[in-house]
Amino acid sequence: MMRIKPSAIVMALYLIFLMLPIYWLVNMSLKTNTEITSAFTLWPHDLTFRNYRVILTDPSWYMGYVNSVIYVSMNVVISLTVALPAAYAFSRYHFMGDKHLFFWLLTNRMAPPAVFALPFFQLYSSVGLFDTHIAVALAHCLFNVPLAVWILEGFMRGVPKEIDETAYIDGYSFPRFFVKIFMPLIAPGIGVAAFFCFMFSWVELLLSRTLTSVNAKPIAATMTRTVSASGMDWGVLAAAGVLTIVPGALVIWFVRNYIAKGFALGRV
Amino acid sequence: MDKTQNNKAWFLVLPVLVLVAFSAVLPLMTVVNYAFNDTFGNNRFFWAGLEWFEQMVTSSRMHDALGRQILFSAIILAIEVPLGIFIALNMPKRGFWASFCLVVMALPLLIPFNVVGTIWQIFGRVDIGLLGRVLNDLGIAYNYTNNPFDAWATVIVMDVWHWTSLVALLCYAGLNSIPQAYYQAARIDQASRWAVFRYIELPKMKGVLLIAVLLRFMDSFMIYTEPFVVTGGGPGNSTTFLSIDLVKMAIGQFDLGPAAAFSLMYFLVILLVSWVFYTVMTNLDREEQK
């Protein structure tokens, strides 16, 4: 008889606990509204894809996804572009005020978005950026840039300094060395930093909702508004929820071995 | 790694400085401006000095929100940290199942905060939710919309569901960095399972555990979206945490002065804790490099 290890039981229970609410959401998204409200069923008896069809054919719904994807990608690009040279500076040099600067960056990761919501709204309104994708992308830089700097610095530390010196002796200029030699060396680090920027920009709602009204409204905010306006269309709500999980679930597979290192800000 | 002194490195840091200054310092200065001034609209401000701060420090509303917030963060840490360590110890070390566990565990972390709220709102409902329905069928009167205790339980279980994996993932990474030789040595010494945990695994996890505790503390201390979606701060004010109260005050009632003073104090608390965290962490880094 096969012996089952207690650790396997613990893990199975924990994974079931994690999956159960998600399963319930998927389950609801495949039911009709009558089945949701009138019958209590553990799986959809009357399987329907209507809820998904509503979302994928109505611009006011699917544009939410497009908007989210646009500002998230902008944010990832901006964050990485500015964070790469900065992380290199922190990992290689001592300079005046470096420790204080690093600490100041950390405090921004820890700043409660609620504190910033209203000032952001006024700041971006006054420069005419309200309800644009770039406004949300810039606002999310508040916590993503510090995070990217931290993660990249952690990975860059692992690259021996001799590589830099050899490249200079071989006559590489700094930009060429950085792009041709250094960046490929820390490619996993860049991937992980990109993943984390993607993730935190994707899950954030308070700032993105405050800074947008129509043109750049993220899907997460679309969900809250439509639900309160049209009564309770549980099926569509559940389907929209499922669709917000999908992108995360897709990218997670590629970084599975580095997730923990990223969360530890590169310090494992 | 020994670093060279080079002040030109500032040029590499400059873009980050400009960008973060734009998105952090400018708004913060707006908040400071509100905190010390009174306004009757039209962008005309009057100096109010410390009036808002006095009002906030003595207001029972803020004391209550702060009390709830501290209680919430304490419960969250007391559950998630031991549970996370326990899960990490039980995770498979390598192979397909290790990857599988990693992916499933990371899944809740990638769900937008308000969708997390929506999931639990649906899951806990008495009429259509699995949890609410099953609990009631078992004879437990559970209803998170009108019973403060149930509302608290729901919000806490939701947070445990959402974030325990983070603690577990961090501990798992720490555990995986322990060389096998340590365990072999322990076996030769006939160390008990507890001794292995106490003297080998726990010290090796210290660094990541510190990060986990502080990330969890920070994020639970400024939690907004999830409880807002599930309970909306209710029933009554029973789940109105600091951020929820702050947003209510600033955007709902437009009491800019008090809200700003509140924000600044909130931020100072966060700053203080970040500083402790940073100091301890850099000391750990230095010890390791020795």
GROMACS .gro file of C-alpha atoms in nm, chain A residues 6-7 10-11 14-15 17-22 24-25 28 36-37 40 42 78 82-83 85-86 88-97 99 101-120 122-124 138-139 141-142 145-146 149-150 153 156-157 159 161 174 195 198-200 202-206 209-210 220-221 223-224 234 237-238 241 244-245 248-249 252-253 256-257 259-261 263-265 267-268, chain B residues 1-7 9-10 12-13 15-17 19-28 30-31 34 83 86-87 90-92 96 99-115 118-123 125 127-130 133-134 157 160-161 163-166 169-170 173-174 177 208 211 214-215 218-219 222 224-225 228-229 243 246-247 250-251 254 256 263 266-267 270-271 274-275 277-278 281 285-286 289:
model
  214
    6PRO     CA    1   0.166   1.404   0.628
    7SER     CA    2   0.329   1.696   0.449
   10VAL     CA    3  -0.103   1.958   0.470
   11MET     CA    4  -0.019   2.092   0.125
   14TYR     CA    5  -0.380   2.437   0.192
   15LEU     CA    6  -0.407   2.431  -0.187
   17PHE     CA    7  -0.826   2.631   0.073
   18LEU     CA    8  -0.660   2.854  -0.187
   19MET     CA    9  -0.848   2.719  -0.485
   20LEU     CA   10  -1.196   2.694  -0.336
   21PRO     CA   11  -1.295   3.064  -0.358
   22ILE     CA   12  -1.145   3.085  -0.707
   24TRP     CA   13  -1.655   2.928  -0.681
   25LEU     CA   14  -1.592   3.238  -0.892
   28MET     CA   15  -2.054   3.132  -1.098
   36ILE     CA   16  -2.715   3.158  -0.936
   37THR     CA   17  -3.000   3.315  -0.745
   40PHE     CA   18  -2.758   2.634  -0.501
   42LEU     CA   19  -2.189   2.303  -0.680
   78ILE     CA   20   0.919   5.345  -1.748
   82VAL     CA   21   1.493   5.447  -1.488
   83ALA     CA   22   1.559   5.170  -1.237
   85PRO     CA   23   2.100   5.259  -1.420
   86ALA     CA   24   2.005   5.351  -1.064
   88TYR     CA   25   2.371   4.968  -1.112
   89ALA     CA   26   2.488   5.279  -0.930
   90PHE     CA   27   2.368   5.144  -0.595
   91SER     CA   28   2.527   4.805  -0.646
   92ARG     CA   29   2.865   4.933  -0.765
   93TYR     CA   30   2.943   5.269  -0.610
   94HIS     CA   31   2.947   5.461  -0.286
   95PHE     CA   32   2.832   5.814  -0.339
   96MET     CA   33   2.723   6.103  -0.128
   97GLY     CA   34   2.392   6.028   0.043
   99LYS     CA   35   2.214   5.522   0.203
  101LEU     CA   36   1.845   5.792  -0.091
  102PHE     CA   37   1.796   5.418  -0.074
  103PHE     CA   38   1.598   5.450   0.247
  104TRP     CA   39   1.386   5.726   0.100
  105LEU     CA   40   1.303   5.498  -0.194
  106LEU     CA   41   1.199   5.227   0.048
  107THR     CA   42   0.960   5.458   0.231
  108ASN     CA   43   0.779   5.521  -0.096
  109ARG     CA   44   0.713   5.151  -0.136
  110MET     CA   45   0.566   5.161   0.213
  111ALA     CA   46   0.359   5.478   0.167
  112PRO     CA   47  -0.016   5.416   0.194
  113PRO     CA   48  -0.180   5.495  -0.143
  114ALA     CA   49  -0.476   5.641   0.046
  115VAL     CA   50  -0.251   5.928   0.157
  116PHE     CA   51  -0.163   6.006  -0.202
  117ALA     CA   52  -0.496   5.961  -0.375
  118LEU     CA   53  -0.629   6.313  -0.339
  119PRO     CA   54  -0.303   6.505  -0.402
  120PHE     CA   55  -0.242   6.290  -0.710
  122GLN     CA   56  -0.516   6.749  -0.802
  123LEU     CA   57  -0.161   6.730  -0.933
  124TYR     CA   58  -0.256   6.543  -1.250
  138LEU     CA   59   0.339   5.764  -1.356
  139ALA     CA   60   0.140   5.735  -1.034
  141CYS     CA   61   0.590   5.453  -1.042
  142LEU     CA   62   0.558   5.575  -0.684
  145VAL     CA   63   1.032   5.226  -0.924
  146PRO     CA   64   1.160   5.171  -0.568
  149VAL     CA   65   1.553   4.934  -0.796
  150TRP     CA   66   1.555   4.704  -0.493
  153GLU     CA   67   2.014   4.581  -0.704
  156MET     CA   68   2.328   4.295  -0.973
  157ARG     CA   69   2.519   4.231  -0.653
  159VAL     CA   70   2.754   3.975  -1.078
  161LYS     CA   71   3.282   4.337  -1.050
  174PHE     CA   72   2.972   5.237  -2.049
  195PHE     CA   73   0.695   4.074  -1.339
  198PHE     CA   74   0.336   4.425  -1.380
  199MET     CA   75   0.183   4.260  -1.079
  200PHE     CA   76   0.163   4.560  -0.846
  202TRP     CA   77  -0.220   4.528  -1.222
  203VAL     CA   78  -0.363   4.471  -0.876
  204GLU     CA   79  -0.370   4.835  -0.762
  205LEU     CA   80  -0.708   4.998  -0.772
  206LEU     CA   81  -0.726   5.301  -0.543
  209ARG     CA   82  -0.960   5.461  -1.004
  210THR     CA   83  -0.898   5.807  -0.861
  220ALA     CA   84  -1.109   4.667  -1.191
  221ALA     CA   85  -1.290   5.000  -1.162
  223MET     CA   86  -1.636   4.615  -1.235
  224THR     CA   87  -1.730   4.816  -0.929
  234TRP     CA   88  -2.353   3.820  -1.060
  237LEU     CA   89  -1.927   4.016  -1.239
  238ALA     CA   90  -1.782   3.670  -1.182
  241GLY     CA   91  -1.325   3.865  -1.216
  244THR     CA   92  -0.865   3.962  -1.446
  245ILE     CA   93  -0.700   3.654  -1.298
  248GLY     CA   94  -0.146   3.689  -1.386
  249ALA     CA   95  -0.188   3.315  -1.407
  252ILE     CA   96   0.337   3.339  -1.322
  253TRP     CA   97   0.456   3.019  -1.484
  256ARG     CA   98   0.787   3.057  -1.074
  257ASN     CA   99   1.144   2.987  -0.960
  259ILE     CA  100   0.895   3.467  -0.726
  260ALA     CA  101   1.029   3.427  -0.374
  261LYS     CA  102   1.354   3.603  -0.454
  263PHE     CA  103   0.941   3.925  -0.295
  264ALA     CA  104   1.249   3.921  -0.077
  265LEU     CA  105   1.364   4.225  -0.278
  267ARG     CA  106   1.777   3.931  -0.073
  268VAL     CA  107   1.771   3.554  -0.042
  269MET     CA  108   3.134   4.354  -0.237
  270ASP     CA  109   3.369   4.646  -0.188
  271LYS     CA  110   3.234   4.948  -0.368
  272THR     CA  111   3.435   5.239  -0.502
  273GLN     CA  112   3.364   5.595  -0.403
  274ASN     CA  113   3.228   5.778  -0.705
  275ASN     CA  114   2.997   6.074  -0.685
  277ALA     CA  115   2.704   5.771  -0.986
  278TRP     CA  116   2.451   6.039  -0.902
  280LEU     CA  117   2.274   5.723  -1.295
  281VAL     CA  118   2.035   5.777  -1.007
  283PRO     CA  119   1.618   5.978  -1.349
  284VAL     CA  120   1.479   5.781  -1.054
  285LEU     CA  121   1.514   6.082  -0.831
  287LEU     CA  122   1.050   6.062  -1.136
  288VAL     CA  123   0.989   5.965  -0.775
  289ALA     CA  124   1.016   6.326  -0.665
  290PHE     CA  125   0.742   6.412  -0.914
  291SER     CA  126   0.515   6.135  -0.793
  292ALA     CA  127   0.600   6.143  -0.422
  293VAL     CA  128   0.738   6.476  -0.305
  294LEU     CA  129   0.498   6.704  -0.493
  295PRO     CA  130   0.183   6.528  -0.366
  296LEU     CA  131   0.330   6.509  -0.020
  298THR     CA  132   0.022   6.932  -0.118
  299VAL     CA  133  -0.076   6.725   0.182
  302TYR     CA  134  -0.358   7.123   0.353
  351LEU     CA  135   0.104   2.938   0.920
  354PHE     CA  136   0.439   2.573   0.865
  355ILE     CA  137   0.335   2.561   0.499
  358ASN     CA  138   0.571   2.109   0.429
  359MET     CA  139   0.629   2.212   0.068
  360PRO     CA  140   0.790   1.961  -0.166
  364PHE     CA  141   0.694   1.900  -1.074
  367SER     CA  142   0.655   2.408  -0.929
  368PHE     CA  143   0.287   2.327  -0.912
  369CYS     CA  144   0.262   2.440  -0.550
  370LEU     CA  145   0.456   2.757  -0.626
  371VAL     CA  146   0.224   2.854  -0.910
  372VAL     CA  147  -0.100   2.780  -0.723
  373MET     CA  148   0.025   2.959  -0.413
  374ALA     CA  149   0.129   3.266  -0.610
  375LEU     CA  150  -0.210   3.287  -0.780
  376PRO     CA  151  -0.396   3.481  -0.507
  377LEU     CA  152  -0.113   3.736  -0.502
  378LEU     CA  153  -0.183   3.829  -0.864
  379ILE     CA  154  -0.553   3.895  -0.835
  380PRO     CA  155  -0.648   4.263  -0.834
  381PHE     CA  156  -0.733   4.371  -0.480
  382ASN     CA  157  -1.093   4.451  -0.552
  383VAL     CA  158  -1.143   4.119  -0.729
  386THR     CA  159  -1.543   4.045  -0.488
  387ILE     CA  160  -1.445   3.678  -0.466
  388TRP     CA  161  -1.491   3.677  -0.090
  389GLN     CA  162  -1.801   3.888  -0.104
  390ILE     CA  163  -1.959   3.626  -0.329
  391PHE     CA  164  -1.801   3.332  -0.145
  393ARG     CA  165  -2.281   3.546   0.094
  395ASP     CA  166  -2.772   3.315  -0.034
  396ILE     CA  167  -2.529   3.232  -0.316
  397GLY     CA  168  -2.188   3.183  -0.154
  398LEU     CA  169  -2.040   2.844  -0.079
  401ARG     CA  170  -2.442   2.873   0.269
  402VAL     CA  171  -2.249   2.578   0.411
  425VAL     CA  172  -0.980   3.481   0.659
  428VAL     CA  173  -0.500   3.494   0.531
  429TRP     CA  174  -0.613   3.349   0.199
  431TRP     CA  175  -0.125   3.681   0.172
  432THR     CA  176  -0.016   3.369   0.367
  433SER     CA  177   0.141   3.241   0.046
  434LEU     CA  178   0.374   3.539   0.046
  437LEU     CA  179   0.712   3.162  -0.047
  438LEU     CA  180   0.969   3.375   0.131
  441ALA     CA  181   1.326   3.045  -0.051
  442GLY     CA  182   1.511   3.078   0.280
  445SER     CA  183   1.926   2.806   0.064
  476VAL     CA  184   1.352   3.653   0.477
  479ILE     CA  185   1.110   4.097   0.521
  482LEU     CA  186   0.746   4.386   0.766
  483LEU     CA  187   0.583   4.354   0.425
  486MET     CA  188   0.300   4.751   0.614
  487ASP     CA  189   0.047   4.612   0.371
  490MET     CA  190  -0.260   5.033   0.487
  492TYR     CA  191  -0.801   4.953   0.184
  493THR     CA  192  -0.959   4.788  -0.114
  496PHE     CA  193  -1.390   4.813   0.145
  497VAL     CA  194  -1.534   4.585  -0.123
  511SER     CA  195  -0.717   5.393   0.511
  514LEU     CA  196  -0.902   5.847   0.558
  515VAL     CA  197  -1.050   5.812   0.212
  518ALA     CA  198  -1.082   6.322   0.230
  519ILE     CA  199  -1.292   6.230  -0.071
  522PHE     CA  200  -1.397   6.666   0.164
  524LEU     CA  201  -0.919   6.825   0.357
  531SER     CA  202  -0.229   6.145   0.647
  534TYR     CA  203  -0.011   5.803   0.934
  535PHE     CA  204   0.289   5.853   0.709
  538ILE     CA  205   0.504   5.417   0.848
  539LEU     CA  206   0.831   5.607   0.815
  542SER     CA  207   1.041   5.150   0.774
  543TRP     CA  208   1.346   5.300   0.939
  545PHE     CA  209   1.320   4.768   0.931
  546TYR     CA  210   1.592   4.920   0.716
  549MET     CA  211   1.811   4.465   0.753
  553ASP     CA  212   2.343   4.215   0.540
  554ARG     CA  213   2.664   4.332   0.700
  557GLN     CA  214   2.921   3.965   0.444
   0.00000   0.00000   0.00000
